[in-house]
Tab-separated table of C-alpha atoms in Angstrom:
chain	number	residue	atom	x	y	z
A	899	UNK	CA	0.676	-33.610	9.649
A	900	UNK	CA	3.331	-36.386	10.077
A	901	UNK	CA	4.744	-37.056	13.328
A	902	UNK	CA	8.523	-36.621	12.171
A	903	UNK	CA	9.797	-33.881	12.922
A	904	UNK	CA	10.482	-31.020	9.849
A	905	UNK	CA	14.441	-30.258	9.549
A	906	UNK	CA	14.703	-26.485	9.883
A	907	UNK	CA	18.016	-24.187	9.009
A	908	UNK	CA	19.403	-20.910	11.183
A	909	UNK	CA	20.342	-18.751	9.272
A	910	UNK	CA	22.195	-16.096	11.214
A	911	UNK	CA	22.667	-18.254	13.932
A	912	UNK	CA	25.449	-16.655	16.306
A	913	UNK	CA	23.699	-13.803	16.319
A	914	UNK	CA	21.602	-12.394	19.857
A	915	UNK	CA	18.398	-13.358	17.746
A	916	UNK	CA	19.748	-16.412	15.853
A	917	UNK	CA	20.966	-17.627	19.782
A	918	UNK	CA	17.227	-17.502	20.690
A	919	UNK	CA	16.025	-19.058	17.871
A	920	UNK	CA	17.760	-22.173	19.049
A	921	UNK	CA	16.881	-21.723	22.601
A	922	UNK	CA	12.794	-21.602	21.213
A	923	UNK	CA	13.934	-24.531	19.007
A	924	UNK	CA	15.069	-26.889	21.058
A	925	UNK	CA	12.743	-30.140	21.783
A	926	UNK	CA	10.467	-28.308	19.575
A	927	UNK	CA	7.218	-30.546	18.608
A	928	UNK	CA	7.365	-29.790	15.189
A	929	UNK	CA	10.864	-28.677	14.032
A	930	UNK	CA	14.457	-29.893	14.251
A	931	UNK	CA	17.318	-28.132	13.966
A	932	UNK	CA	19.735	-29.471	11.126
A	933	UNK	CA	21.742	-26.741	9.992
A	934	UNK	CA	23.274	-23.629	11.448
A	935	UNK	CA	24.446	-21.320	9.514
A	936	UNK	CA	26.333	-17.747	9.762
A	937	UNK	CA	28.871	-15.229	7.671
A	938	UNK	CA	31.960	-16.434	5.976
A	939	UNK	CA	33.917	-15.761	9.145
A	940	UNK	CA	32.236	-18.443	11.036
A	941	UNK	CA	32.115	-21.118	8.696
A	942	UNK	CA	34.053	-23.944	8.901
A	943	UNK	CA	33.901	-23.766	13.088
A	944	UNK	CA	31.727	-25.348	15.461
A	945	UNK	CA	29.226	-23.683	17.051
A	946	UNK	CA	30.732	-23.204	20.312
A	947	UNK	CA	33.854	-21.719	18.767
A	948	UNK	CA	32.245	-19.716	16.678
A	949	UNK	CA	29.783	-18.378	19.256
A	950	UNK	CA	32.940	-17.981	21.877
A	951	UNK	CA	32.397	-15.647	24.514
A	952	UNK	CA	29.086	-14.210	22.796
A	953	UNK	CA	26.483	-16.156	24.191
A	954	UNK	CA	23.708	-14.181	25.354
A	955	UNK	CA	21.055	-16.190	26.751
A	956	UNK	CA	20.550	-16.626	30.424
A	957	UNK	CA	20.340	-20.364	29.793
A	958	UNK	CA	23.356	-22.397	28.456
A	959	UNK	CA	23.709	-23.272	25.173
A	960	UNK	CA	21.820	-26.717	24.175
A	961	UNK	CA	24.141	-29.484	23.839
A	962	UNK	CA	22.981	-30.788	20.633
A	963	UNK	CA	24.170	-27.049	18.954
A	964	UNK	CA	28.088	-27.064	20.685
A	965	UNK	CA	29.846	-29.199	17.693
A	966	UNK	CA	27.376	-28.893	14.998
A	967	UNK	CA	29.994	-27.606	12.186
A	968	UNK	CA	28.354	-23.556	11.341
A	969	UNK	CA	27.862	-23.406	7.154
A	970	UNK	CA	28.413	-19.885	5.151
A	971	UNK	CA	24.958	-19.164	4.930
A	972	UNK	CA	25.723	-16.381	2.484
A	973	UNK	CA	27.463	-18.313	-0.415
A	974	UNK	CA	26.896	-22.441	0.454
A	975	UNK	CA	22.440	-22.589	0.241
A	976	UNK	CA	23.232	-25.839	-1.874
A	977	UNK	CA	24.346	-27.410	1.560
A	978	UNK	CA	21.644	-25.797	3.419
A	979	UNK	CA	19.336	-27.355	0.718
A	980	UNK	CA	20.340	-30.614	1.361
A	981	UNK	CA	19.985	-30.333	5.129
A	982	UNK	CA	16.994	-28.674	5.693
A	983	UNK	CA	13.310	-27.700	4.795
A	984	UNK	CA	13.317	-24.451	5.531
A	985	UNK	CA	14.939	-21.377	7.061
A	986	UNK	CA	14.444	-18.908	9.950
A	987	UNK	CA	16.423	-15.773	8.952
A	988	UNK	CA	18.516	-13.467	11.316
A	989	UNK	CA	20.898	-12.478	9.483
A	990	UNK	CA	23.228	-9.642	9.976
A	991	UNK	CA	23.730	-7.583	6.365
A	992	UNK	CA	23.265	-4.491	4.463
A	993	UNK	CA	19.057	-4.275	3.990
A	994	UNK	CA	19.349	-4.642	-0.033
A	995	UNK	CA	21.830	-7.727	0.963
A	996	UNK	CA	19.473	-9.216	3.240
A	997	UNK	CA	17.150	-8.975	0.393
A	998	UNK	CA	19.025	-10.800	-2.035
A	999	UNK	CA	20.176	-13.612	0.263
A	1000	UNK	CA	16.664	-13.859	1.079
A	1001	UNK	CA	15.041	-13.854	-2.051
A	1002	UNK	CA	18.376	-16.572	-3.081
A	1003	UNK	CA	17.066	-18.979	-0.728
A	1004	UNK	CA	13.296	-18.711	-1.759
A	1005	UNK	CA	14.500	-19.351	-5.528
A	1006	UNK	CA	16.144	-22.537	-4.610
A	1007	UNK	CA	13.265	-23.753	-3.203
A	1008	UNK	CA	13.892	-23.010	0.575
A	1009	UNK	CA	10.969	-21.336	2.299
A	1010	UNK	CA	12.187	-18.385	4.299
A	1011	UNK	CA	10.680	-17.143	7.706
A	1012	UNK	CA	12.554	-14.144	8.503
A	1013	UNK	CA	13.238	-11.481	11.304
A	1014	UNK	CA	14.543	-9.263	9.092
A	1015	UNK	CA	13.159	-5.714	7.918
A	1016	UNK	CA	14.410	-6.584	4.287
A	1017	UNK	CA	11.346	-7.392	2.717
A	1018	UNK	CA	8.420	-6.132	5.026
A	1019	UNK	CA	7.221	-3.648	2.157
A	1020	UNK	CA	7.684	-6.041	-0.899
A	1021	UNK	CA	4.323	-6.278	-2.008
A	1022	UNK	CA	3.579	-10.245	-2.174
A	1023	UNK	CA	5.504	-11.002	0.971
A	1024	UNK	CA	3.368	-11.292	3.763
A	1025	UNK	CA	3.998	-9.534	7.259
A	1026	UNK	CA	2.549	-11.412	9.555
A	1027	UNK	CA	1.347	-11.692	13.355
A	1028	UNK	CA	-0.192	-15.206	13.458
A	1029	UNK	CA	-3.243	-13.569	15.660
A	1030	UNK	CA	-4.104	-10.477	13.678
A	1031	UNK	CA	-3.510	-11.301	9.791
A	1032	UNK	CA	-2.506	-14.744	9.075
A	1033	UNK	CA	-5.244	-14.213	5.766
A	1034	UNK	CA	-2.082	-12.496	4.457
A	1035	UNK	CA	-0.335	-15.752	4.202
A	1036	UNK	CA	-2.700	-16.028	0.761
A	1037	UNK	CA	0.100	-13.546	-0.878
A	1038	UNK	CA	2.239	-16.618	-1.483
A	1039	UNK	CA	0.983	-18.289	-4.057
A	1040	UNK	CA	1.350	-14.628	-5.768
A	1041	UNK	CA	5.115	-14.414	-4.893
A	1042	UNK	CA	5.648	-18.082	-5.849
A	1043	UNK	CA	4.454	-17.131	-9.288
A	1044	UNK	CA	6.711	-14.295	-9.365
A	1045	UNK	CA	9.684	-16.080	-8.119
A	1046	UNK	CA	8.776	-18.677	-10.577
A	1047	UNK	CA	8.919	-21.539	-7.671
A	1048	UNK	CA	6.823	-24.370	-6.713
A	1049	UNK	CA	7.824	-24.169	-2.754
A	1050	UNK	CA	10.225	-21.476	-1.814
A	1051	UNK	CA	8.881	-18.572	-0.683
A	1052	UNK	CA	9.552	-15.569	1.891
A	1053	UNK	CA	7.192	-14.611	4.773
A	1054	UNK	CA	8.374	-12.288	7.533
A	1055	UNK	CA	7.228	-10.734	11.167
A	1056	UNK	CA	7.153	-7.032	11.666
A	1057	UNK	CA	9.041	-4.725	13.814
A	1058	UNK	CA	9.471	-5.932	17.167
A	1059	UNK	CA	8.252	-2.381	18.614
A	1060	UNK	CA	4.595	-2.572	16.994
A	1061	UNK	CA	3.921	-5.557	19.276
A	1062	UNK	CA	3.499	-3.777	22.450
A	1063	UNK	CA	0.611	-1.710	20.779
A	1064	UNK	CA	-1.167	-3.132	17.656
A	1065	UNK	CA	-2.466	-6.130	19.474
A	1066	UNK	CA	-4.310	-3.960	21.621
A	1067	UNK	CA	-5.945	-2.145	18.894
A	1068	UNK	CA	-6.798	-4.741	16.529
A	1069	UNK	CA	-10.149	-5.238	18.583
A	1070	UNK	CA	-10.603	-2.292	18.753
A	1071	UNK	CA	-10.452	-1.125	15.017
A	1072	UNK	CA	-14.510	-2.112	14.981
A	1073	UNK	CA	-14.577	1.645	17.049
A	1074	UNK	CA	-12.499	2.897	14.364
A	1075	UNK	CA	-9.645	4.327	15.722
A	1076	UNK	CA	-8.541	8.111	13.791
A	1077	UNK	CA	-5.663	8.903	15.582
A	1078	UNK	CA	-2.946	7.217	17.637
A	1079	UNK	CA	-0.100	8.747	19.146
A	1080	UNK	CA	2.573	6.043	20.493
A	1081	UNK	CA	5.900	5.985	22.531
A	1082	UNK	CA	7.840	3.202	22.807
A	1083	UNK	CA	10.297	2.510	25.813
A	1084	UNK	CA	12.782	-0.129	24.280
A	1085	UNK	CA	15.033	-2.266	25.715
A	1086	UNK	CA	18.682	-2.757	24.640
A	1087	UNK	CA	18.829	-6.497	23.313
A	1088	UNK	CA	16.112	-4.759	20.620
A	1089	UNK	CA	20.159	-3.443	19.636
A	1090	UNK	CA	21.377	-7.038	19.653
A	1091	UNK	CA	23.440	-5.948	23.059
A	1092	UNK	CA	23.593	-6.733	26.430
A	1093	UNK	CA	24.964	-4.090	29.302
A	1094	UNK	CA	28.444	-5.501	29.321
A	1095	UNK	CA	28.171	-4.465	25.442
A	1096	UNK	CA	26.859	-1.807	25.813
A	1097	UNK	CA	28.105	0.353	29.323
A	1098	UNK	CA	27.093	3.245	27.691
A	1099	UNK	CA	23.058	2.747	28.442
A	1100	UNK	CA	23.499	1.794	31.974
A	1101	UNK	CA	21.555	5.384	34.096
A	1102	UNK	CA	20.949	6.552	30.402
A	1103	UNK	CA	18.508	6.664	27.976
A	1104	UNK	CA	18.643	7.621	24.435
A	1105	UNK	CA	15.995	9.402	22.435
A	1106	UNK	CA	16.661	8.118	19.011
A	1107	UNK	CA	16.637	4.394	17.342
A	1108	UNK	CA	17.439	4.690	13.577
A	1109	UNK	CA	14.386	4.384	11.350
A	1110	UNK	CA	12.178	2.890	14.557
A	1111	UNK	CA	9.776	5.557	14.269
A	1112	UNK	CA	9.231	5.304	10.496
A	1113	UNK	CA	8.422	1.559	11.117
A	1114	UNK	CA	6.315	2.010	14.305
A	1115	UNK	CA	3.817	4.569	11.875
A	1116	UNK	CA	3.807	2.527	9.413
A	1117	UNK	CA	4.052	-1.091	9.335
A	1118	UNK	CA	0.435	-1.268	11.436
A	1119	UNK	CA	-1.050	0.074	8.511
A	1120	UNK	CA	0.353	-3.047	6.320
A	1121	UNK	CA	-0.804	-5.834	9.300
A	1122	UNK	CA	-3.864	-4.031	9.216
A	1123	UNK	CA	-4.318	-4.082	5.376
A	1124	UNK	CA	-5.502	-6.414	3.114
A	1125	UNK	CA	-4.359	-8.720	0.192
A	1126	UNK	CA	-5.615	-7.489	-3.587
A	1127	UNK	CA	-4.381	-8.750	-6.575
A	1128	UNK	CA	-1.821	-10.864	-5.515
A	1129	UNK	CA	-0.547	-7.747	-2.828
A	1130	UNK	CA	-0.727	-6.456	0.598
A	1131	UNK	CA	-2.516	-3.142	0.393
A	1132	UNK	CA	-1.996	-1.079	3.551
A	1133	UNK	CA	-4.925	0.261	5.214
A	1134	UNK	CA	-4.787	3.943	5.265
A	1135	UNK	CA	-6.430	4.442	9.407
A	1136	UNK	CA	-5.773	5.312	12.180
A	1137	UNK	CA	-2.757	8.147	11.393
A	1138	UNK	CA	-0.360	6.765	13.758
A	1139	UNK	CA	2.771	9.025	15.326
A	1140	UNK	CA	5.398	8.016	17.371
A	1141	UNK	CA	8.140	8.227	18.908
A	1142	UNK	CA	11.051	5.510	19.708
A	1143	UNK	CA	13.532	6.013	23.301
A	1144	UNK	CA	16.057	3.131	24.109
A	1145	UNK	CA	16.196	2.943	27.815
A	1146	UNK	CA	18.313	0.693	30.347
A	1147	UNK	CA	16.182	-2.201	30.128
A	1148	UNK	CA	17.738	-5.887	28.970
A	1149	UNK	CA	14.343	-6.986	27.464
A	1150	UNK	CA	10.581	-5.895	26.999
A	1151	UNK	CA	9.522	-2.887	24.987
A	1152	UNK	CA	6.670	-0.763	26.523
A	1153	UNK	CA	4.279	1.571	24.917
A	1154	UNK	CA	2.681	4.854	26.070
A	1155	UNK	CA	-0.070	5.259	23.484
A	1156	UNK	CA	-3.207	7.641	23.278
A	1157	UNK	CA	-5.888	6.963	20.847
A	1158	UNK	CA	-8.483	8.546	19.491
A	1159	UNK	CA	-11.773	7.061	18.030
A	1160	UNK	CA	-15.062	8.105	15.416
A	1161	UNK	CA	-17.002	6.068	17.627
A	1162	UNK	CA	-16.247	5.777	21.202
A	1163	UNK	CA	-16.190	3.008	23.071
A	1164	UNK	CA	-16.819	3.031	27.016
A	1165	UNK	CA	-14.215	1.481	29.032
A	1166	UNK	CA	-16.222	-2.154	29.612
A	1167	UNK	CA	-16.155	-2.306	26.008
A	1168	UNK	CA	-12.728	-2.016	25.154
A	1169	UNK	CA	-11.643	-4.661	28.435
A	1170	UNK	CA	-13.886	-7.001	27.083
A	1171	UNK	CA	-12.779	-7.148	23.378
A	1172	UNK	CA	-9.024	-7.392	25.198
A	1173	UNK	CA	-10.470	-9.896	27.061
A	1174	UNK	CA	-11.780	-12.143	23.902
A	1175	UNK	CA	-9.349	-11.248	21.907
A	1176	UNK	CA	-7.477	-14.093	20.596
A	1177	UNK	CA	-6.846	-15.611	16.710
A	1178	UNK	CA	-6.117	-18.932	14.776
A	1179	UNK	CA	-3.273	-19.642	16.744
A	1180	UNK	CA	-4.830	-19.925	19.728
A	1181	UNK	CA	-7.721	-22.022	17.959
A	1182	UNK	CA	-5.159	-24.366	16.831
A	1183	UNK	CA	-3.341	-24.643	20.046
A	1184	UNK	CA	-0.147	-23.843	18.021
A	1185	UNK	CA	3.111	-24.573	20.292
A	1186	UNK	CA	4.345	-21.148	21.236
A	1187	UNK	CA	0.993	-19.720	20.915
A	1188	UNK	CA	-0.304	-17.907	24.476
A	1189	UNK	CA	-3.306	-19.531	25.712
A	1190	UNK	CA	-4.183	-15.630	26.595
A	1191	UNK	CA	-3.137	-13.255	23.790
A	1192	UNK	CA	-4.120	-10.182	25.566
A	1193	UNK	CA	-3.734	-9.894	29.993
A	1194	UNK	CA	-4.995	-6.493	31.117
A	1195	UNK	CA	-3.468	-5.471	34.759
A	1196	UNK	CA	-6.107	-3.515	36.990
A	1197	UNK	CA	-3.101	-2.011	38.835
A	1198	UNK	CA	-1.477	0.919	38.218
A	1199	UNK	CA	1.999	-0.019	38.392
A	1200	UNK	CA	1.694	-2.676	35.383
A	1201	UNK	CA	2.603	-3.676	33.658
A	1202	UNK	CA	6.680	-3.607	34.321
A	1203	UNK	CA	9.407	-5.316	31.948
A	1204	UNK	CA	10.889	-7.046	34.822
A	1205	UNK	CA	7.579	-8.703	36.014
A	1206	UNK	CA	5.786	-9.308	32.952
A	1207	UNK	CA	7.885	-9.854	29.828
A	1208	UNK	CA	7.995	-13.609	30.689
A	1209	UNK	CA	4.226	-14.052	30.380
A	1210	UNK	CA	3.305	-17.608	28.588
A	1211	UNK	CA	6.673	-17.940	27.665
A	1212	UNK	CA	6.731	-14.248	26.359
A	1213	UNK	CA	4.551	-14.754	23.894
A	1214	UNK	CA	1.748	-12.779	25.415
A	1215	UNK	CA	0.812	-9.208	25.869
A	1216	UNK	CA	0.055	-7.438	28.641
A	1217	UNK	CA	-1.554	-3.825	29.040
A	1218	UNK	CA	-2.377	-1.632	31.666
A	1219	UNK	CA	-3.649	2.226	33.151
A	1220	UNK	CA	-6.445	2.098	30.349
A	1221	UNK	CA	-8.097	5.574	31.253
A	1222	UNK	CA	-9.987	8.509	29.577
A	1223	UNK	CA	-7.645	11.331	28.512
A	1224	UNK	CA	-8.236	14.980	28.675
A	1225	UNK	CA	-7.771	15.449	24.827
A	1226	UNK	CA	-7.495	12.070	23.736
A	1227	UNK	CA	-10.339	9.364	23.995
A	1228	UNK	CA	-8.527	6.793	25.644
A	1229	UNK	CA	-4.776	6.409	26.766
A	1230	UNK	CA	-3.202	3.066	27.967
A	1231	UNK	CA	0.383	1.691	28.871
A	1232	UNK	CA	1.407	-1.893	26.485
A	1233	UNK	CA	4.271	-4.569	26.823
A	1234	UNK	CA	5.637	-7.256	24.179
A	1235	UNK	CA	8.997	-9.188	24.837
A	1236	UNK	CA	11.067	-7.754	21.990
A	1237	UNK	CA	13.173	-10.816	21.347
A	1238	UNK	CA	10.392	-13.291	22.111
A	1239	UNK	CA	7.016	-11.950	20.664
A	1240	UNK	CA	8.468	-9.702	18.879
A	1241	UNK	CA	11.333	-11.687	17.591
A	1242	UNK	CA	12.489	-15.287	17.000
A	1243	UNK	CA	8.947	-16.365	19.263
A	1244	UNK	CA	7.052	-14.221	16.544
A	1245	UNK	CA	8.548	-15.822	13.389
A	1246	UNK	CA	8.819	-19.263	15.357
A	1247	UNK	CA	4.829	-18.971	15.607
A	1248	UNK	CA	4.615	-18.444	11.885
A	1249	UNK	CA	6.228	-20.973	11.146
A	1250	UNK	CA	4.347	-23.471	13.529
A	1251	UNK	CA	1.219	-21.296	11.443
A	1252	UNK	CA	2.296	-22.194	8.003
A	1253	UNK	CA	3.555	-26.051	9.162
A	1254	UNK	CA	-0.315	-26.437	10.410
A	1255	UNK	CA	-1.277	-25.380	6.872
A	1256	UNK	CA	0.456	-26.991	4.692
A	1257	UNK	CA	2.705	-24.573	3.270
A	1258	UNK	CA	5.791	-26.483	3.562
A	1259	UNK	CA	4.435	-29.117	2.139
């Protein structure tokens, strides 16, 4: 590892999730920012103009950002070539355009870390959250082959829903979970809005995100899988169901989730392997890493978006009310900050994962 800093790309950068990319960016130990880069529509502008009114952090935007000059990241990647290393993707397109754009950058060499659902289910590009399956990262050499490239490659984060449950049930998959039944409470910048956008949600919640629930059952099974032959196999346990509510919450998704198990573990059990839970990025003391993956509340009323989305820099997850159910084994209440752990502080930490090990290189 040298000690100058690697010149990263935004692509999708006006965007709510491009915005906090750059907030997560900024000063970062590793990475600088060297190129910012959006539709057709805002190239050509600064970032300020181009950003206007539709800043949605609740700090200001970094200095360094205001006049850097925003490239068309759909149709210029020979400028973004020359300016940077690699990409983090946000990008707002059609899926199958997504896809392409993705797959574009990869081909000329650019590594891509994306946000995007585009290519979660191709089978060489890994999924990844850094704790639970960085051994997928091992797919790349796989897609580089395909791709035909000696660098570029694609590697992606999952849904941001999943990560206010999985984490708590990776430890536990040694009990072997059979059946999980999860419902997510999630909050409205998961839409890319804020209440002033969206008036709509405020006293109101809606019981239906497009395609949410499809993801939540599913993409577990493919962090939980493993790689064969050059591909992510899914793992075929637990059966998970769920169901996906937007409620009038600015950040923080929360999970209700019952689980079942073939071999039950007692209470003790379960809070300990929550308690020593914790993965390669906490061994390598990787920036945005939590030094605590896992923080279990003893009391009932946690844990709440409002008090505990911000936990080590909302990287980490926090769970609560684990009790014995009637029907079920074992029912608990989860939290993940959507647009930080599950988000641009999700793909940021892959990123610092595949700096560490050499696959920028």
């Amino acid at each position: 590892m040298n000690n100058a800093k690697m010149k990263v790309g935004v692509v999708g950068a006006t965007g709510m999730v491009g915005q906090r990319f750059l907030t997560l960016l900024h000063d970062h130990p590793y990475f600088e920012v060297a190129a910012l880069a959006a539709s057709p529509r805002s190239a050509g502008k600064t970032y300020a103009e181009a950003v206007g009114a539709r800043w949605k952090m609740t700090t200001p935007m970094p200095e360094e950002y205001k006049d850097m000059i925003v490239i068309d990241g759909e149709n210029d990647i020979a400028t973004m070539k020359e300016l940077c290393s690699f990409v983090f993707c946000a990008i707002d397109l059609k899926k199958e355009e997504v896809a392409a754009l993705e797959e574009k950058y990869a081909k000329a060499e650019i590594p891509v870390v994306s946000n995007n659902s585009a290519h979660r289910w191709t089978p060489d590009v890994p999924m990844v959250i850094p704790e639970i399956n960085p051994e997928h990262l091992a797919v790349i050499e796989a897609q580089k082959a395909r791709l035909g490239t000696k660098r570029g490659f694609i590697a992606v984060k999952p849904n941001c829903s999943i990560q206010s449950y999985v984490p708590a049930l990776t430890p536990l998959l040694k009990f072997k979970p059979t059946l999980v039944v999860a419902t997510t409470y999630q909050a409205i910048s998961g839409a890319g809005k804020t209440f002033k956008e969206w008036p709509e949600m405020i006293d109101n919640v809606i019981p239906y995100i497009g395609g949410e629930e499809e993801k939540s059952e599913q993409e577990p099974l493919r962090v939980w899988g493993k790689v064969e032959d050059g591909k992510v196999v899914k793992a075929e346990a637990p059966l998970i169901t769920t169901q996906c509510i937007r409620v009038p919450v600015t950040d923080g998704h929360t999970a209700a989730v019952f689980v079942k198990f073939e071999n039950k573990p007692t209470k003790e059990e379960i809070l300990q392997a929550w308690a020593e839970f914790k993965g390669l990025p906490q061994e390598l003391e990787l920036p945005h890493a939590p030094a605590q993956f896992i923080t279990y509340f003893e009391e009932d009323n946690r844990p709440q978006a409002a008090l505990d989305r911000d936990i080590y820099g909302g990287m980490g997850v926090t769970l609560g009310r684990l009790r014995e159910d009637s029907y079920f084994d074992y029912k608990f209440v989860g939290l993940s900050h959507n647009t930080l752990r599950g988000a641009a502080g999700g793909a940021v930490l892959i990123a610092e994962l595949l700096y560490r090990q050499g696959y920028f290189d």
